[in-house]
Amino acid sequence: MERIKDMGAAFISEPHALGGTDPDCERFASRNLSLANTHMEDAVMRAVRHLTA
């Protein structure tokens, strides 16, 4: 489960890298990058749910 969470954290940092925004901030460069982040967070959550079910 920790591996999934760590992979998710690295994956979720990518929209910030693409938009040139600070990963410690919740703002993204565009709405599309914000939506991508939301879906990435959802994917990680669902994978963890599967493992803990």
Tab-separated table of N, CA and C in Angstrom:
chain	number	residue	atom	x	y	z
A	1	MET	N	0.822	-1.186	0.000
A	1	MET	CA	0.000	0.000	0.000
A	1	MET	C	0.876	1.263	0.000
A	2	GLU	N	1.957	1.254	0.765
A	2	GLU	CA	2.846	2.421	0.796
A	2	GLU	C	3.468	2.677	-0.571
A	3	ARG	N	3.763	1.606	-1.297
A	3	ARG	CA	4.334	1.759	-2.644
A	3	ARG	C	3.356	2.488	-3.553
A	4	ILE	N	2.074	2.129	-3.471
A	4	ILE	CA	1.046	2.792	-4.281
A	4	ILE	C	0.957	4.266	-3.904
A	5	LYS	N	0.973	4.552	-2.619
A	5	LYS	CA	0.899	5.945	-2.161
A	5	LYS	C	2.117	6.745	-2.615
A	6	ASP	N	3.298	6.150	-2.538
A	6	ASP	CA	4.516	6.835	-2.981
A	6	ASP	C	4.503	7.080	-4.484
A	7	MET	N	4.070	6.070	-5.239
A	7	MET	CA	3.960	6.233	-6.690
A	7	MET	C	2.938	7.317	-7.016
A	8	GLY	N	1.836	7.328	-6.280
A	8	GLY	CA	0.802	8.336	-6.487
A	8	GLY	C	1.312	9.735	-6.217
A	9	ALA	N	2.090	9.898	-5.156
A	9	ALA	CA	2.637	11.219	-4.827
A	9	ALA	C	3.547	11.723	-5.943
A	10	ALA	N	4.369	10.834	-6.484
A	10	ALA	CA	5.242	11.222	-7.595
A	10	ALA	C	4.420	11.560	-8.833
A	11	PHE	N	3.398	10.752	-9.106
A	11	PHE	CA	2.529	10.962	-10.267
A	11	PHE	C	1.770	12.282	-10.138
A	12	ILE	N	1.275	12.560	-8.937
A	12	ILE	CA	0.479	13.763	-8.703
A	12	ILE	C	1.331	15.027	-8.810
A	13	SER	N	2.638	14.927	-8.622
A	13	SER	CA	3.495	16.110	-8.739
A	13	SER	C	3.697	16.533	-10.197
A	14	GLU	N	3.397	15.665	-11.137
A	14	GLU	CA	3.624	15.965	-12.554
A	14	GLU	C	2.807	17.143	-13.096
A	15	PRO	N	1.515	17.295	-12.766
A	15	PRO	CA	0.802	18.473	-13.275
A	15	PRO	C	1.447	19.788	-12.839
A	16	HIS	N	2.044	19.808	-11.652
A	16	HIS	CA	2.762	21.013	-11.219
A	16	HIS	C	3.993	21.230	-12.092
A	17	ALA	N	4.717	20.157	-12.384
A	17	ALA	CA	5.908	20.271	-13.229
A	17	ALA	C	5.532	20.754	-14.632
A	18	LEU	N	4.448	20.224	-15.171
A	18	LEU	CA	4.007	20.630	-16.511
A	18	LEU	C	3.598	22.094	-16.563
A	19	GLY	N	2.944	22.556	-15.500
A	19	GLY	CA	2.459	23.932	-15.480
A	19	GLY	C	3.427	24.926	-14.882
A	20	GLY	N	4.527	24.423	-14.316
A	20	GLY	CA	5.509	25.314	-13.712
A	20	GLY	C	5.028	25.940	-12.414
A	21	THR	N	4.186	25.224	-11.673
A	21	THR	CA	3.683	25.743	-10.406
A	21	THR	C	4.347	25.023	-9.238
A	22	ASP	N	4.239	25.616	-8.064
A	22	ASP	CA	4.843	25.078	-6.845
A	22	ASP	C	4.055	23.870	-6.352
A	23	PRO	N	4.687	22.708	-6.193
A	23	PRO	CA	3.978	21.509	-5.713
A	23	PRO	C	3.402	21.661	-4.306
A	24	ASP	N	3.939	22.588	-3.508
A	24	ASP	CA	3.413	22.803	-2.159
A	24	ASP	C	2.141	23.641	-2.165
A	25	CYS	N	1.833	24.226	-3.296
A	25	CYS	CA	0.630	25.045	-3.458
A	25	CYS	C	-0.454	24.198	-4.126
A	26	GLU	N	-1.704	24.501	-3.846
A	26	GLU	CA	-2.794	23.715	-4.443
A	26	GLU	C	-3.254	24.265	-5.790
A	27	ARG	N	-2.695	25.375	-6.218
A	27	ARG	CA	-3.118	25.981	-7.483
A	27	ARG	C	-2.330	25.396	-8.649
A	28	PHE	N	-3.045	25.233	-9.768
A	28	PHE	CA	-2.430	24.715	-10.981
A	28	PHE	C	-2.477	25.777	-12.068
A	29	ALA	N	-1.685	25.575	-13.106
A	29	ALA	CA	-1.579	26.550	-14.186
A	29	ALA	C	-2.835	26.613	-15.053
A	30	SER	N	-3.627	25.537	-15.076
A	30	SER	CA	-4.839	25.542	-15.893
A	30	SER	C	-5.894	24.628	-15.276
A	31	ARG	N	-7.103	24.802	-15.728
A	31	ARG	CA	-8.205	23.952	-15.260
A	31	ARG	C	-7.954	22.494	-15.648
A	32	ASN	N	-7.410	22.273	-16.833
A	32	ASN	CA	-7.134	20.900	-17.271
A	32	ASN	C	-6.121	20.204	-16.363
A	33	LEU	N	-5.094	20.921	-15.929
A	33	LEU	CA	-4.127	20.321	-15.010
A	33	LEU	C	-4.757	20.070	-13.647
A	34	SER	N	-5.648	20.943	-13.239
A	34	SER	CA	-6.363	20.738	-11.979
A	34	SER	C	-7.234	19.489	-12.053
A	35	LEU	N	-7.927	19.308	-13.164
A	35	LEU	CA	-8.753	18.109	-13.347
A	35	LEU	C	-7.892	16.848	-13.411
A	36	ALA	N	-6.752	16.939	-14.074
A	36	ALA	CA	-5.843	15.792	-14.130
A	36	ALA	C	-5.418	15.399	-12.720
A	37	ASN	N	-5.109	16.383	-11.897
A	37	ASN	CA	-4.727	16.116	-10.512
A	37	ASN	C	-5.862	15.442	-9.750
A	38	THR	N	-7.070	15.923	-9.933
A	38	THR	CA	-8.224	15.329	-9.251
A	38	THR	C	-8.373	13.860	-9.621
A	39	HIS	N	-8.236	13.553	-10.893
A	39	HIS	CA	-8.382	12.167	-11.344
A	39	HIS	C	-7.221	11.297	-10.860
A	40	MET	N	-6.034	11.863	-10.786
A	40	MET	CA	-4.889	11.113	-10.259
A	40	MET	C	-5.106	10.776	-8.787
A	41	GLU	N	-5.576	11.762	-8.018
A	41	GLU	CA	-5.854	11.518	-6.601
A	41	GLU	C	-6.924	10.443	-6.439
A	42	ASP	N	-7.940	10.487	-7.290
A	42	ASP	CA	-9.007	9.491	-7.242
A	42	ASP	C	-8.456	8.092	-7.547
A	43	ALA	N	-7.581	8.001	-8.532
A	43	ALA	CA	-7.002	6.706	-8.898
A	43	ALA	C	-6.200	6.116	-7.739
A	44	VAL	N	-5.416	6.944	-7.073
A	44	VAL	CA	-4.629	6.467	-5.934
A	44	VAL	C	-5.560	6.017	-4.816
A	45	MET	N	-6.580	6.808	-4.523
A	45	MET	CA	-7.521	6.468	-3.460
A	45	MET	C	-8.198	5.129	-3.741
A	46	ARG	N	-8.623	4.924	-4.977
A	46	ARG	CA	-9.321	3.683	-5.317
A	46	ARG	C	-8.383	2.473	-5.267
A	47	ALA	N	-7.139	2.654	-5.655
A	47	ALA	CA	-6.174	1.552	-5.562
A	47	ALA	C	-5.932	1.176	-4.098
A	48	VAL	N	-5.819	2.172	-3.236
A	48	VAL	CA	-5.626	1.908	-1.808
A	48	VAL	C	-6.870	1.247	-1.228
A	49	ARG	N	-8.040	1.709	-1.634
A	49	ARG	CA	-9.288	1.082	-1.176
A	49	ARG	C	-9.324	-0.396	-1.546
A	50	HIS	N	-8.907	-0.693	-2.760
A	50	HIS	CA	-8.886	-2.089	-3.208
A	50	HIS	C	-7.981	-2.927	-2.306
A	51	LEU	N	-6.823	-2.384	-1.987
A	51	LEU	CA	-5.866	-3.128	-1.172
A	51	LEU	C	-6.323	-3.311	0.270
A	52	THR	N	-7.121	-2.381	0.763
A	52	THR	CA	-7.537	-2.448	2.171
A	52	THR	C	-8.928	-3.026	2.352
A	53	ALA	N	-9.585	-3.395	1.265
A	53	ALA	CA	-10.954	-3.927	1.359
A	53	ALA	C	-10.975	-5.343	1.884
